[in-house]
Amino acid sequence: GCSNMARLTKSSSGYSELADICEVVNLSHAIDELKESGYWCLGLDGLGKADISKLKDYPKLAIILGNEHQGIREGLRNSCDLLVKIPMTGEVESLNVSVAAAIAFYNTI
């Protein structure tokens, strides 16, 4: 609903003014529609083979983010055209989803 979009806009610090953002009920159907419209659907996942810097290579891009505990569900992960990861060093294995999203958005420009 609108309350989710209001929270997203408030937390985006202006990026929402530059990106097309939509809220959907069924992510699998949304991914299919995006692909039919010429978008590449890239999942941000620690199991990804490609580095996050690859996001710049795709002019029409939808970034799929998982939740902070389990990541992207398997069915959605399989629907992605490519899985990309944020290189991590040290003992940290994952990031808060909002931090990961910010890093992904930065890597698209």
mmCIF file of C-alpha atoms in Angstrom:
data_model
loop_
_atom_site.group_PDB
_atom_site.id
_atom_site.type_symbol
_atom_site.label_atom_id
_atom_site.label_comp_id
_atom_site.label_asym_id
_atom_site.label_seq_id
_atom_site.Cartn_x
_atom_site.Cartn_y
_atom_site.Cartn_z
ATOM 1 C CA GLY A 1 0.000 0.000 0.000
ATOM 2 C CA CYS A 2 0.881 3.646 0.055
ATOM 3 C CA SER A 3 2.358 3.474 3.548
ATOM 4 C CA ASN A 4 5.137 1.187 2.273
ATOM 5 C CA MET A 5 5.918 3.558 -0.588
ATOM 6 C CA ALA A 6 5.941 6.506 1.821
ATOM 7 C CA ARG A 7 8.501 4.715 4.016
ATOM 8 C CA LEU A 8 10.583 3.825 0.972
ATOM 9 C CA THR A 9 10.567 7.391 -0.292
ATOM 10 C CA LYS A 10 11.499 8.749 3.110
ATOM 11 C CA SER A 11 14.398 6.316 3.543
ATOM 12 C CA SER A 12 15.715 6.649 -0.012
ATOM 13 C CA SER A 13 17.353 10.049 0.586
ATOM 14 C CA GLY A 14 16.382 11.217 -2.881
ATOM 15 C CA TYR A 15 17.215 8.142 -4.959
ATOM 16 C CA SER A 16 13.518 7.350 -5.382
ATOM 17 C CA GLU A 17 13.276 10.507 -7.494
ATOM 18 C CA LEU A 18 15.726 8.961 -9.996
ATOM 19 C CA ALA A 19 14.539 5.353 -10.101
ATOM 20 C CA ASP A 20 11.333 3.712 -11.252
ATOM 21 C CA ILE A 21 9.914 2.025 -8.164
ATOM 22 C CA CYS A 22 6.760 -0.051 -8.077
ATOM 23 C CA GLU A 23 5.093 -2.236 -5.512
ATOM 24 C CA VAL A 24 3.781 -5.596 -6.727
ATOM 25 C CA VAL A 25 1.777 -8.441 -5.228
ATOM 26 C CA ASN A 26 3.407 -11.369 -7.068
ATOM 27 C CA LEU A 27 7.151 -11.023 -7.693
ATOM 28 C CA SER A 28 7.359 -13.966 -10.105
ATOM 29 C CA HIS A 29 4.726 -12.413 -12.370
ATOM 30 C CA ALA A 30 6.400 -9.009 -12.064
ATOM 31 C CA ILE A 31 9.759 -10.484 -13.110
ATOM 32 C CA ASP A 32 8.111 -12.128 -16.138
ATOM 33 C CA GLU A 33 6.524 -8.806 -17.148
ATOM 34 C CA LEU A 34 9.801 -6.941 -16.674
ATOM 35 C CA LYS A 35 11.652 -9.439 -18.866
ATOM 36 C CA GLU A 36 8.949 -9.116 -21.554
ATOM 37 C CA SER A 37 9.548 -5.347 -21.449
ATOM 38 C CA GLY A 38 13.277 -5.767 -22.061
ATOM 39 C CA TYR A 39 14.564 -5.529 -18.492
ATOM 40 C CA TRP A 40 17.370 -7.677 -17.132
ATOM 41 C CA CYS A 41 16.464 -9.047 -13.712
ATOM 42 C CA LEU A 42 19.546 -9.326 -11.542
ATOM 43 C CA GLY A 43 19.421 -10.808 -8.075
ATOM 44 C CA LEU A 44 21.675 -9.489 -5.333
ATOM 45 C CA ASP A 45 22.851 -12.666 -3.647
ATOM 46 C CA GLY A 46 25.935 -13.830 -1.764
ATOM 47 C CA LEU A 47 25.963 -16.933 -3.980
ATOM 48 C CA GLY A 48 26.208 -14.807 -7.113
ATOM 49 C CA LYS A 49 28.984 -15.473 -9.610
ATOM 50 C CA ALA A 50 29.254 -11.923 -10.972
ATOM 51 C CA ASP A 51 30.647 -8.903 -9.145
ATOM 52 C CA ILE A 52 28.235 -6.079 -8.349
ATOM 53 C CA SER A 53 30.209 -3.786 -10.654
ATOM 54 C CA LYS A 54 28.492 -5.650 -13.546
ATOM 55 C CA LEU A 55 25.273 -3.727 -12.813
ATOM 56 C CA LYS A 56 26.565 -0.872 -14.991
ATOM 57 C CA ASP A 57 26.494 -3.198 -18.011
ATOM 58 C CA TYR A 58 22.680 -3.361 -18.107
ATOM 59 C CA PRO A 59 20.758 -0.273 -19.307
ATOM 60 C CA LYS A 60 17.309 -1.634 -18.380
ATOM 61 C CA LEU A 61 17.737 -3.253 -15.002
ATOM 62 C CA ALA A 62 15.553 -4.583 -12.208
ATOM 63 C CA ILE A 63 17.408 -5.427 -9.007
ATOM 64 C CA ILE A 64 15.922 -8.232 -6.926
ATOM 65 C CA LEU A 65 16.728 -8.079 -3.201
ATOM 66 C CA GLY A 66 16.029 -10.758 -0.630
ATOM 67 C CA ASN A 67 15.222 -10.461 3.024
ATOM 68 C CA GLU A 68 17.959 -10.055 5.592
ATOM 69 C CA HIS A 69 17.772 -13.565 6.984
ATOM 70 C CA GLN A 70 17.202 -15.926 4.067
ATOM 71 C CA GLY A 71 18.043 -13.833 1.014
ATOM 72 C CA ILE A 72 16.163 -14.298 -2.234
ATOM 73 C CA ARG A 73 13.785 -17.255 -2.286
ATOM 74 C CA GLU A 74 14.928 -20.103 -4.527
ATOM 75 C CA GLY A 75 12.134 -19.681 -7.074
ATOM 76 C CA LEU A 76 12.900 -15.983 -7.500
ATOM 77 C CA ARG A 77 16.641 -16.667 -7.580
ATOM 78 C CA ASN A 78 16.049 -19.086 -10.464
ATOM 79 C CA SER A 79 14.017 -16.425 -12.294
ATOM 80 C CA CYS A 80 16.899 -13.953 -12.241
ATOM 81 C CA ASP A 81 18.979 -13.540 -15.390
ATOM 82 C CA LEU A 82 22.125 -13.211 -13.294
ATOM 83 C CA LEU A 83 23.070 -13.289 -9.626
ATOM 84 C CA VAL A 84 25.527 -10.631 -8.498
ATOM 85 C CA LYS A 85 27.326 -10.341 -5.197
ATOM 86 C CA ILE A 86 28.958 -7.646 -3.135
ATOM 87 C CA PRO A 87 32.550 -8.672 -2.452
ATOM 88 C CA MET A 88 32.994 -9.116 1.293
ATOM 89 C CA THR A 89 36.206 -9.303 3.280
ATOM 90 C CA GLY A 90 36.840 -10.398 6.822
ATOM 91 C CA GLU A 91 34.288 -12.212 8.926
ATOM 92 C CA VAL A 92 31.198 -10.325 7.724
ATOM 93 C CA GLU A 93 29.068 -12.591 5.517
ATOM 94 C CA SER A 94 26.147 -10.322 4.697
ATOM 95 C CA LEU A 95 24.836 -6.775 4.947
ATOM 96 C CA ASN A 96 21.590 -5.204 6.034
ATOM 97 C CA VAL A 97 19.298 -5.191 2.967
ATOM 98 C CA SER A 98 19.079 -1.379 2.946
ATOM 99 C CA VAL A 99 22.880 -1.110 2.904
ATOM 100 C CA ALA A 100 23.112 -3.732 0.155
ATOM 101 C CA ALA A 101 20.458 -1.848 -1.842
ATOM 102 C CA ALA A 102 22.378 1.425 -1.477
ATOM 103 C CA ILE A 103 25.560 -0.249 -2.721
ATOM 104 C CA ALA A 104 23.661 -1.771 -5.653
ATOM 105 C CA PHE A 105 22.055 1.559 -6.567
ATOM 106 C CA TYR A 106 25.437 3.287 -6.420
ATOM 107 C CA ASN A 107 26.861 0.661 -8.765
ATOM 108 C CA THR A 108 24.211 1.411 -11.412
ATOM 109 C CA ILE A 109 25.457 4.966 -12.035
#
